[in-house]
PDB file of C-alpha atoms in Angstrom:
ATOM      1  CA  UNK A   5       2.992  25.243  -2.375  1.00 91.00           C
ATOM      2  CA  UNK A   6       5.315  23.694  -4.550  1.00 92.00           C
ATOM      3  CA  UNK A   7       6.727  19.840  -5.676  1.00 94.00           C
ATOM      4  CA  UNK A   8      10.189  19.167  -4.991  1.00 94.00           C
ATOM      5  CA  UNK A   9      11.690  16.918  -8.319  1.00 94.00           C
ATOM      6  CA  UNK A  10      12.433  14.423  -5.685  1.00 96.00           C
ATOM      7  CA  UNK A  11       8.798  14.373  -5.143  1.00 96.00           C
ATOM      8  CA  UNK A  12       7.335  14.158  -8.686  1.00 96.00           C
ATOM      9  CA  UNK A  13      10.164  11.501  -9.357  1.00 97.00           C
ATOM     10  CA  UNK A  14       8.648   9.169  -6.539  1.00 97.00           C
ATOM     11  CA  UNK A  15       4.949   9.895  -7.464  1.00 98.00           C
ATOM     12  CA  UNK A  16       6.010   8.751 -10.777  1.00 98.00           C
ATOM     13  CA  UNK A  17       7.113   5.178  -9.367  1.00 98.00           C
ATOM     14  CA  UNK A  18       3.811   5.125  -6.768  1.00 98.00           C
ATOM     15  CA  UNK A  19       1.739   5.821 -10.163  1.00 98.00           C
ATOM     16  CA  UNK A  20       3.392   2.092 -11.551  1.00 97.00           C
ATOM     17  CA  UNK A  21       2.305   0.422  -8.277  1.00 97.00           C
ATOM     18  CA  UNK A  22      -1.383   1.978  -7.940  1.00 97.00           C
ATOM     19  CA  UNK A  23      -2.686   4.204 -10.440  1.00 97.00           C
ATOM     20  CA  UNK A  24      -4.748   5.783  -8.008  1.00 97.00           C
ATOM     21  CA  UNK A  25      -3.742   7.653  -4.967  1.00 97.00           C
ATOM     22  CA  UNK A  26      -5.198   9.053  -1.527  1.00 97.00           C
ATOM     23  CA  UNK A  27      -2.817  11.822  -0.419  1.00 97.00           C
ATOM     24  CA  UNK A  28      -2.666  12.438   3.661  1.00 96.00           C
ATOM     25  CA  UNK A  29      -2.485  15.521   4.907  1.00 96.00           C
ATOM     26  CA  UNK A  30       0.983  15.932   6.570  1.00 97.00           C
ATOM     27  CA  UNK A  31       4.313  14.634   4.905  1.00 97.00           C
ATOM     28  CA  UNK A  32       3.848  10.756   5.181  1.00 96.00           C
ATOM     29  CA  UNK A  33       2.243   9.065   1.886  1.00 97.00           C
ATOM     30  CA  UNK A  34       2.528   5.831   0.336  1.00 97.00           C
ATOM     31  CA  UNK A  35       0.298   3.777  -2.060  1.00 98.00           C
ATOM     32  CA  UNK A  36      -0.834   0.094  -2.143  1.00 97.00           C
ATOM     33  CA  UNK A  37      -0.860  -2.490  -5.084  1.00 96.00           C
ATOM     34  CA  UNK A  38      -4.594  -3.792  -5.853  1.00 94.00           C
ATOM     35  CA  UNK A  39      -3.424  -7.159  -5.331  1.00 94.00           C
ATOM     36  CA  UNK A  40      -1.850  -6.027  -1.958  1.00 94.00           C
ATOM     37  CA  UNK A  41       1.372  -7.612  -3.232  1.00 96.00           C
ATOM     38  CA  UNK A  42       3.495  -4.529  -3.122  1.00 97.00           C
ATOM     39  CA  UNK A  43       3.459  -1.210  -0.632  1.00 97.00           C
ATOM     40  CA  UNK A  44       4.780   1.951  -0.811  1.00 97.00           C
ATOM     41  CA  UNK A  45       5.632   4.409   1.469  1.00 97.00           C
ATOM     42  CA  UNK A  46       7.980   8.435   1.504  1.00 97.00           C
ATOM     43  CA  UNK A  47       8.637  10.988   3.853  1.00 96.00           C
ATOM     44  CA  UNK A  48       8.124  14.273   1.556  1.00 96.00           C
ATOM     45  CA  UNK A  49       9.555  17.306   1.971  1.00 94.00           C
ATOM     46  CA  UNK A  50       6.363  19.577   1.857  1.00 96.00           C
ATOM     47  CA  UNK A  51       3.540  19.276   3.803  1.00 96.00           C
ATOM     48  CA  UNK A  52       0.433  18.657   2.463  1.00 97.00           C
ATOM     49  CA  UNK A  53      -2.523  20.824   4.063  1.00 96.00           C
ATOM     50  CA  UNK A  54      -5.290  18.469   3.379  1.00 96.00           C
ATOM     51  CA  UNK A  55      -6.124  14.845   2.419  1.00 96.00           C
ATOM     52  CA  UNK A  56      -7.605  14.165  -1.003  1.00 97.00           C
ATOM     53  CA  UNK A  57      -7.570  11.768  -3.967  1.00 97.00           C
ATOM     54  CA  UNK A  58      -6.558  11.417  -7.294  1.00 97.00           C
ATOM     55  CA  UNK A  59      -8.069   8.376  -9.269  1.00 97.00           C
ATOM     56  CA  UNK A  60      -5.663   8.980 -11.999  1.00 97.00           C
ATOM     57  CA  UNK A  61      -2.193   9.979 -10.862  1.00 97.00           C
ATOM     58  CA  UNK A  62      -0.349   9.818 -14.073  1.00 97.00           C
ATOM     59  CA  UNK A  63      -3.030  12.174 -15.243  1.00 97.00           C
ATOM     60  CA  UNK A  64      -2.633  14.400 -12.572  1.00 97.00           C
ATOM     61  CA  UNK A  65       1.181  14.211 -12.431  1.00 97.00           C
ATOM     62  CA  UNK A  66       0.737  15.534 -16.583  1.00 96.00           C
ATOM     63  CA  UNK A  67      -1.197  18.249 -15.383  1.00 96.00           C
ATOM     64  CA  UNK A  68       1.818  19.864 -13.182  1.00 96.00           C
ATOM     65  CA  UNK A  69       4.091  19.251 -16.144  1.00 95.00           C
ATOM     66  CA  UNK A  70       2.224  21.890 -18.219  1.00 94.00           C
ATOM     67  CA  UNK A  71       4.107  24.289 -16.099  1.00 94.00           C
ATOM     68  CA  UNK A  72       7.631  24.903 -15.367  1.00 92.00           C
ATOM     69  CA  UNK A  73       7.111  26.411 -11.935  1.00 93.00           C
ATOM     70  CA  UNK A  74       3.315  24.666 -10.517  1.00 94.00           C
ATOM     71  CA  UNK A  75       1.890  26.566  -7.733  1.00 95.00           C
ATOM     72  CA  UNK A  76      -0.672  24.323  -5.950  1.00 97.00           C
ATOM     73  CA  UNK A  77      -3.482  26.012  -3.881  1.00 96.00           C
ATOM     74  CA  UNK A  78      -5.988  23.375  -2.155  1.00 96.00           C
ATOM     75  CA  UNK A  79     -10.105  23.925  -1.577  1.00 95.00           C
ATOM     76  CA  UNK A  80     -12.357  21.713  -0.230  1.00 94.00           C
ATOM     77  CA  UNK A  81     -13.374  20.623  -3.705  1.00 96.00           C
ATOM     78  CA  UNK A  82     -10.135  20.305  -5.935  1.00 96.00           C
ATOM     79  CA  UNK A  83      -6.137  21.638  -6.441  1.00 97.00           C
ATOM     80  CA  UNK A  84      -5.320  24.407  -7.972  1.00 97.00           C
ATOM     81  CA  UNK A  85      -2.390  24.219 -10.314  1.00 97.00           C
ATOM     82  CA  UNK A  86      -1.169  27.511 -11.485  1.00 94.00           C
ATOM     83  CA  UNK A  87       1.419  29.613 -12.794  1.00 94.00           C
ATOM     84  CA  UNK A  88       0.896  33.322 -14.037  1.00 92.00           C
ATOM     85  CA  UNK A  89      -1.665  34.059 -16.339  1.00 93.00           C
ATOM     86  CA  UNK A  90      -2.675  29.895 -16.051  1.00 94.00           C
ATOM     87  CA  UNK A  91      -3.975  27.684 -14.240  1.00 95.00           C
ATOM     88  CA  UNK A  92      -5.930  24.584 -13.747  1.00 96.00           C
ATOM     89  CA  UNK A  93      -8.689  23.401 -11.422  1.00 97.00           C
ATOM     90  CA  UNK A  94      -8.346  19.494 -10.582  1.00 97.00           C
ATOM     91  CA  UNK A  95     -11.415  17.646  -9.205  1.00 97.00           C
ATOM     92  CA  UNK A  96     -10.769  15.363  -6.506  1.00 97.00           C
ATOM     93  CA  UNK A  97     -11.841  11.752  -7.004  1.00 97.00           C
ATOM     94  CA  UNK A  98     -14.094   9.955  -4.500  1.00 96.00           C
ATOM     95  CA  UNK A  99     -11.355   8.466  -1.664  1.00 95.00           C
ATOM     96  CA  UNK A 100     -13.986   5.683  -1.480  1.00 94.00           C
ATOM     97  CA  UNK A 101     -12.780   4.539  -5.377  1.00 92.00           C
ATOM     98  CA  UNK A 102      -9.664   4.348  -3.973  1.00 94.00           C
ATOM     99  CA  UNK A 103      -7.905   1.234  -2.983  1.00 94.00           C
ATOM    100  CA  UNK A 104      -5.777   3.148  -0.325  1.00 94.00           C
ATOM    101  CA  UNK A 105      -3.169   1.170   2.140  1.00 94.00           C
ATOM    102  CA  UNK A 106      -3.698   0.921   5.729  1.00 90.00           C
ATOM    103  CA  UNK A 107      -2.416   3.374   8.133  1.00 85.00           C
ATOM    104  CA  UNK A 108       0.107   0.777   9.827  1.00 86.00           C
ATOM    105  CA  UNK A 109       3.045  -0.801   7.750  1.00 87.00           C
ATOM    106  CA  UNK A 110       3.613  -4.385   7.838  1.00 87.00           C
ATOM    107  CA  UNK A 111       6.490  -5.746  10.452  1.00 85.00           C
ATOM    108  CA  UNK A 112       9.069  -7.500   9.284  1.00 88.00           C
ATOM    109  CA  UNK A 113       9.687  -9.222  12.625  1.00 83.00           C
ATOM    110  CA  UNK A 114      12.827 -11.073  13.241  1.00 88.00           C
ATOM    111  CA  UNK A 115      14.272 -11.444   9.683  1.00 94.00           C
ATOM    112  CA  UNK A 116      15.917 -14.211   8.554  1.00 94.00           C
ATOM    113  CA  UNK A 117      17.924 -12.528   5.765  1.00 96.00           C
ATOM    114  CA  UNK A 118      19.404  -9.703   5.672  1.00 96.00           C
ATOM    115  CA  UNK A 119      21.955  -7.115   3.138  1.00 97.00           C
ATOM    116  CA  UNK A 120      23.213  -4.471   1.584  1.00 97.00           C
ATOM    117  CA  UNK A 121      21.822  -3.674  -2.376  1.00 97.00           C
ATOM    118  CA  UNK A 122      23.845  -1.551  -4.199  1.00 97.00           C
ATOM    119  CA  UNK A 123      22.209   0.694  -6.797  1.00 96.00           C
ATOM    120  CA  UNK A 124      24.389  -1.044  -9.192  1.00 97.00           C
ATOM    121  CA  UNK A 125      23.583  -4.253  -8.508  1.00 97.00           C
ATOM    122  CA  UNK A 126      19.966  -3.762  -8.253  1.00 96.00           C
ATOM    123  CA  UNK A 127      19.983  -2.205 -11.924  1.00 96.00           C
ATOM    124  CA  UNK A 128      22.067  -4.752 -13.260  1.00 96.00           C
ATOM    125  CA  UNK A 129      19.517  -7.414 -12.188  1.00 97.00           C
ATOM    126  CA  UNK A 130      16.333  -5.322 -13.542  1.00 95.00           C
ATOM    127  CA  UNK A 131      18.454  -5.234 -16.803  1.00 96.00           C
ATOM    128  CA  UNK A 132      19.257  -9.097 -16.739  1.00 96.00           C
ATOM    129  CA  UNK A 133      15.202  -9.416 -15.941  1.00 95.00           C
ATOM    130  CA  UNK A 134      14.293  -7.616 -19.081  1.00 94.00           C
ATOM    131  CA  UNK A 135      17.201  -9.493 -21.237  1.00 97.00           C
ATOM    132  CA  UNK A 136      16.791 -12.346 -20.589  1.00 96.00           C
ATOM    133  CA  UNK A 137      12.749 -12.154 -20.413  1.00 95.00           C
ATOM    134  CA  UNK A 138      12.619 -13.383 -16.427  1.00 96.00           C
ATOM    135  CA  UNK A 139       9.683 -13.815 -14.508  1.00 97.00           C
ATOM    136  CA  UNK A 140      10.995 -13.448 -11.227  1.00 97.00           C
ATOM    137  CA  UNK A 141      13.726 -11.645  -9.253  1.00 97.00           C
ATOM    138  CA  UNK A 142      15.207 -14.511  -7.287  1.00 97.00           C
ATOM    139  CA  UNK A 143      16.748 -13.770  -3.656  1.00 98.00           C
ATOM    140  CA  UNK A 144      18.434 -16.931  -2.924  1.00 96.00           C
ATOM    141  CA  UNK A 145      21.105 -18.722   0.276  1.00 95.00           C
ATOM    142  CA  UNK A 146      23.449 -21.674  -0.353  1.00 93.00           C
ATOM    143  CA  UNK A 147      24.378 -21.904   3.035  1.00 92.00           C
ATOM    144  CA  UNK A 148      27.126 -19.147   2.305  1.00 95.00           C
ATOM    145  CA  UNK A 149      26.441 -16.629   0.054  1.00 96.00           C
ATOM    146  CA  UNK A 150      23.111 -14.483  -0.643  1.00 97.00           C
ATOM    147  CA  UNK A 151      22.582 -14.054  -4.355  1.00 97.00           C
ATOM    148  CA  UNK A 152      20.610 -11.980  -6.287  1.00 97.00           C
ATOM    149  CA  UNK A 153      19.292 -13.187  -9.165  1.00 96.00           C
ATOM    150  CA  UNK A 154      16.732 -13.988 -12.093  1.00 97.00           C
ATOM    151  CA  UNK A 155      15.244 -16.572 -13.544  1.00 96.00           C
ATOM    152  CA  UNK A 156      11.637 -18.236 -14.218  1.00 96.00           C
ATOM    153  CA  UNK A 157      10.703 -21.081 -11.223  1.00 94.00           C
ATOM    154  CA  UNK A 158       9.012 -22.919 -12.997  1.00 93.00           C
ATOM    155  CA  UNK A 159      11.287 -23.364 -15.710  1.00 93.00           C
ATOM    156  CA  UNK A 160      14.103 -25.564 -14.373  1.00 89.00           C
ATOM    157  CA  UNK A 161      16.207 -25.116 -18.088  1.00 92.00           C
ATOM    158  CA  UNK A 162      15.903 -21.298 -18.324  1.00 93.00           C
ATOM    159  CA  UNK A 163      18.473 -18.904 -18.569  1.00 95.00           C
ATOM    160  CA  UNK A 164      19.201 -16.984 -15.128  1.00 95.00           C
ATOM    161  CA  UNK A 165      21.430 -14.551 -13.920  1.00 97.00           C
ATOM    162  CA  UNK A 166      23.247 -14.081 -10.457  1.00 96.00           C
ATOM    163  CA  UNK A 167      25.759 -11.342  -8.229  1.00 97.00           C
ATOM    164  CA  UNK A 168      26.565 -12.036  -5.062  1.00 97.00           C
ATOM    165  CA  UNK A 169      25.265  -9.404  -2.202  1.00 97.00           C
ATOM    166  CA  UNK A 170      25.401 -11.148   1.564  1.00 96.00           C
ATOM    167  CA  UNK A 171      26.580 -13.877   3.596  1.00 96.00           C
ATOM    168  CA  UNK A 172      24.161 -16.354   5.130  1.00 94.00           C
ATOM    169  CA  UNK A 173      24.196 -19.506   6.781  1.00 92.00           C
ATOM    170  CA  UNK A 174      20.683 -20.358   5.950  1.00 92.00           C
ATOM    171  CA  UNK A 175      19.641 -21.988   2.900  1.00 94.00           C
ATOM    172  CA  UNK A 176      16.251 -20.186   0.815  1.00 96.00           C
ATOM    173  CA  UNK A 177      14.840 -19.104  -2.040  1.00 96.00           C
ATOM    174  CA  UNK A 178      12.193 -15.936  -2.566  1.00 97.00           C
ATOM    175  CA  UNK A 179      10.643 -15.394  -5.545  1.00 97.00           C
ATOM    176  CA  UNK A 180       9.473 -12.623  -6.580  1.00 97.00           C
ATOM    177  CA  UNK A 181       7.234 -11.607  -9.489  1.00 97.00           C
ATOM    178  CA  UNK A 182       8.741  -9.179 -11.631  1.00 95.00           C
ATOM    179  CA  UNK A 183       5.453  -7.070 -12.384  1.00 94.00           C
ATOM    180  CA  UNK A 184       6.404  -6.269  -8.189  1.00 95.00           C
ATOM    181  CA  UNK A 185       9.887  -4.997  -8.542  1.00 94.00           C
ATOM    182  CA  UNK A 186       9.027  -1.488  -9.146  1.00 95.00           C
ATOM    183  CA  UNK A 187      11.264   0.294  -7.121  1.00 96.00           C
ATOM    184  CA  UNK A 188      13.324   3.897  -7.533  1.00 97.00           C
ATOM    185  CA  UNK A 189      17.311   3.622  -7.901  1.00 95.00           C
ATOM    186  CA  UNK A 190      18.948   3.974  -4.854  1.00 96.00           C
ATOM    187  CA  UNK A 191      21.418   1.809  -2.698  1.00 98.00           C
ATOM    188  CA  UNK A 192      18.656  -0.070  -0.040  1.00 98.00           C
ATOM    189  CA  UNK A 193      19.018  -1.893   3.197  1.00 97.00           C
ATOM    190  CA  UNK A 194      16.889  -5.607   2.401  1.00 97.00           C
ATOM    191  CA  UNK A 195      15.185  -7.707   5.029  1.00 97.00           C
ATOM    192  CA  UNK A 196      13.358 -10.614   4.123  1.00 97.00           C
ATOM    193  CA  UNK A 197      11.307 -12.918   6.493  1.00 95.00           C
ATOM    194  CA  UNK A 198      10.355 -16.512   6.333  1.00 93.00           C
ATOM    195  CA  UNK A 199       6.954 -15.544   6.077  1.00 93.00           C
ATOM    196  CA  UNK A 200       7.358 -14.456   2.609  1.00 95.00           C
ATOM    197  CA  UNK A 201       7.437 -10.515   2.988  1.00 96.00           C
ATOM    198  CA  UNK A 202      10.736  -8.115   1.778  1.00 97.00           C
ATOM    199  CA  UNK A 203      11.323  -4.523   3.106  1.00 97.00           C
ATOM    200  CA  UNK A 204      13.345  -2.781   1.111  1.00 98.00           C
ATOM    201  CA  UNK A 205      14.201   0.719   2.427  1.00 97.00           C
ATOM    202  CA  UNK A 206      16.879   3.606   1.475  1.00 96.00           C
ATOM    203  CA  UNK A 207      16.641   7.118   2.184  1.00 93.00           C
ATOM    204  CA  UNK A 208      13.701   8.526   1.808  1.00 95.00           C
ATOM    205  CA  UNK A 209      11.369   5.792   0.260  1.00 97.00           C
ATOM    206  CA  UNK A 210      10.378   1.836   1.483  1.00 97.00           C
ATOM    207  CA  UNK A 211       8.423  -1.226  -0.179  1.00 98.00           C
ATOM    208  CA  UNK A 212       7.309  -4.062   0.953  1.00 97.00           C
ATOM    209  CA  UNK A 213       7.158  -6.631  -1.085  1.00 97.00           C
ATOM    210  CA  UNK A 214       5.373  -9.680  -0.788  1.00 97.00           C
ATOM    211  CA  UNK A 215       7.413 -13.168  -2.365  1.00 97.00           C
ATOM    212  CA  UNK A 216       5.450 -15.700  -4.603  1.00 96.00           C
ATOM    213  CA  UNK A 217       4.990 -18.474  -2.167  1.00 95.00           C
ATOM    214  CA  UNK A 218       4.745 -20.969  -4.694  1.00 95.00           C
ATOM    215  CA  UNK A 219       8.161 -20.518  -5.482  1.00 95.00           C
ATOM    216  CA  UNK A 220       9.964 -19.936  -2.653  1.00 96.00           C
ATOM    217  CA  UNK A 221      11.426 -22.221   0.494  1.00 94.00           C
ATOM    218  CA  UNK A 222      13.145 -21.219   3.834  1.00 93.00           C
ATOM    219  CA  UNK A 223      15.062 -24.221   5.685  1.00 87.00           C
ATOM    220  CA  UNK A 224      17.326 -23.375   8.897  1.00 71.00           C
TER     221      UNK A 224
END
């Protein structure tokens, strides 16, 4: 079987949330952050025959860009990657190394906020995080408008950075930590609960995303 580019491009991002991955056999796979602060989960196009486990996915995904065309053949030991005359043999890692995320997703149940996030927007704010040298990604409701912003909590006098992207009548703030923001491109549909937890889902990829509670407040 083969890798779509649509595939390698989102086992890229997974590899930036968990460097390790357990592959299911089928077409659903998604990946968990160590500190359980950030899942990941696609619908792929090709179905994978068998579960297995890479500890090092980066590694792995710089194996299949030796070739130009990767053929991959599965055994009960390890993938084959191959193309003509070449080929490599890829041990599987022990799924028990693996900090792997449960088979259920997390509800968002009943959200409190909810909009639209353009692709634009959302890359103008990861660009304001790294400008201005942010800590957080700051989803926040004056009673009116949702805005989408950065900033650093606990830094009352620092620089932030705003766009407006809802209505609300609710009045919040959700942090979240920038090291968790590590999401593809794309325009997404948002959800965020009171309890602290963001789904962010477009077309073929979701995260959930878990909000610093330290630094963020919900009223009614």
């Amino acid at each position: 079987m083969k890798l779509e580019n649509r595939t390698m491009q989102i086992l890229k991002n997974f590899a930036l949330i968990n460097p390790s991955m357990l592959f299911r056999e089928g077409t659903v796979q998604s990946t968990i952050a160590a500190q359980k602060t950030i899942l990941a989960r696609t619908t792929i196009r090709e179905t994978l025959p068998r579960e297995f486990a890479v500890f090092d996915l980066s590694r792995f995904l710089g194996v299949l860009s030796l070739f130009t065309e990767p053929e991959l053949e599965f055994d009960d030991a390890r993938v084959i990657v191959k193309q003509g005359r070449q080929k490599v043999e890829y041990t599987y890692a022990d799924p028990d190394l693996i900090v792997a995320p449960p088979s259920k997703t997390p509800k968002v149940d009943n959200p409190e906020v909810c909009f639209n996030l353009s692709s634009e927007a959302l890359q103008s704010t990861i660009r304001a995080l790294g400008a201005l040298q942010s800590t957080h990604i700051i989803v926040e409701g004056d009673g009116e408008n949702i805005l989408l912003g950065v900033g650093k909590p606990s830094d009352p006098t620092s620089d932030t950075f705003k766009i407006e992207v809802g209505l609300s009548n609710h009045s919040f703030k959700f942090a979240f930590k920038a090291e968790n923001i590590k999401i593809l491109p794309g325009d997404y549909e948002v959800q965020i609960s009171s309890k602290n937890i963001a789904h962010f889902k477009c077309s073929d990829v979701e995260y959930w995303i878990m909000a610093d509670a330290n630094h963020s407040t919900f009223s009614e």
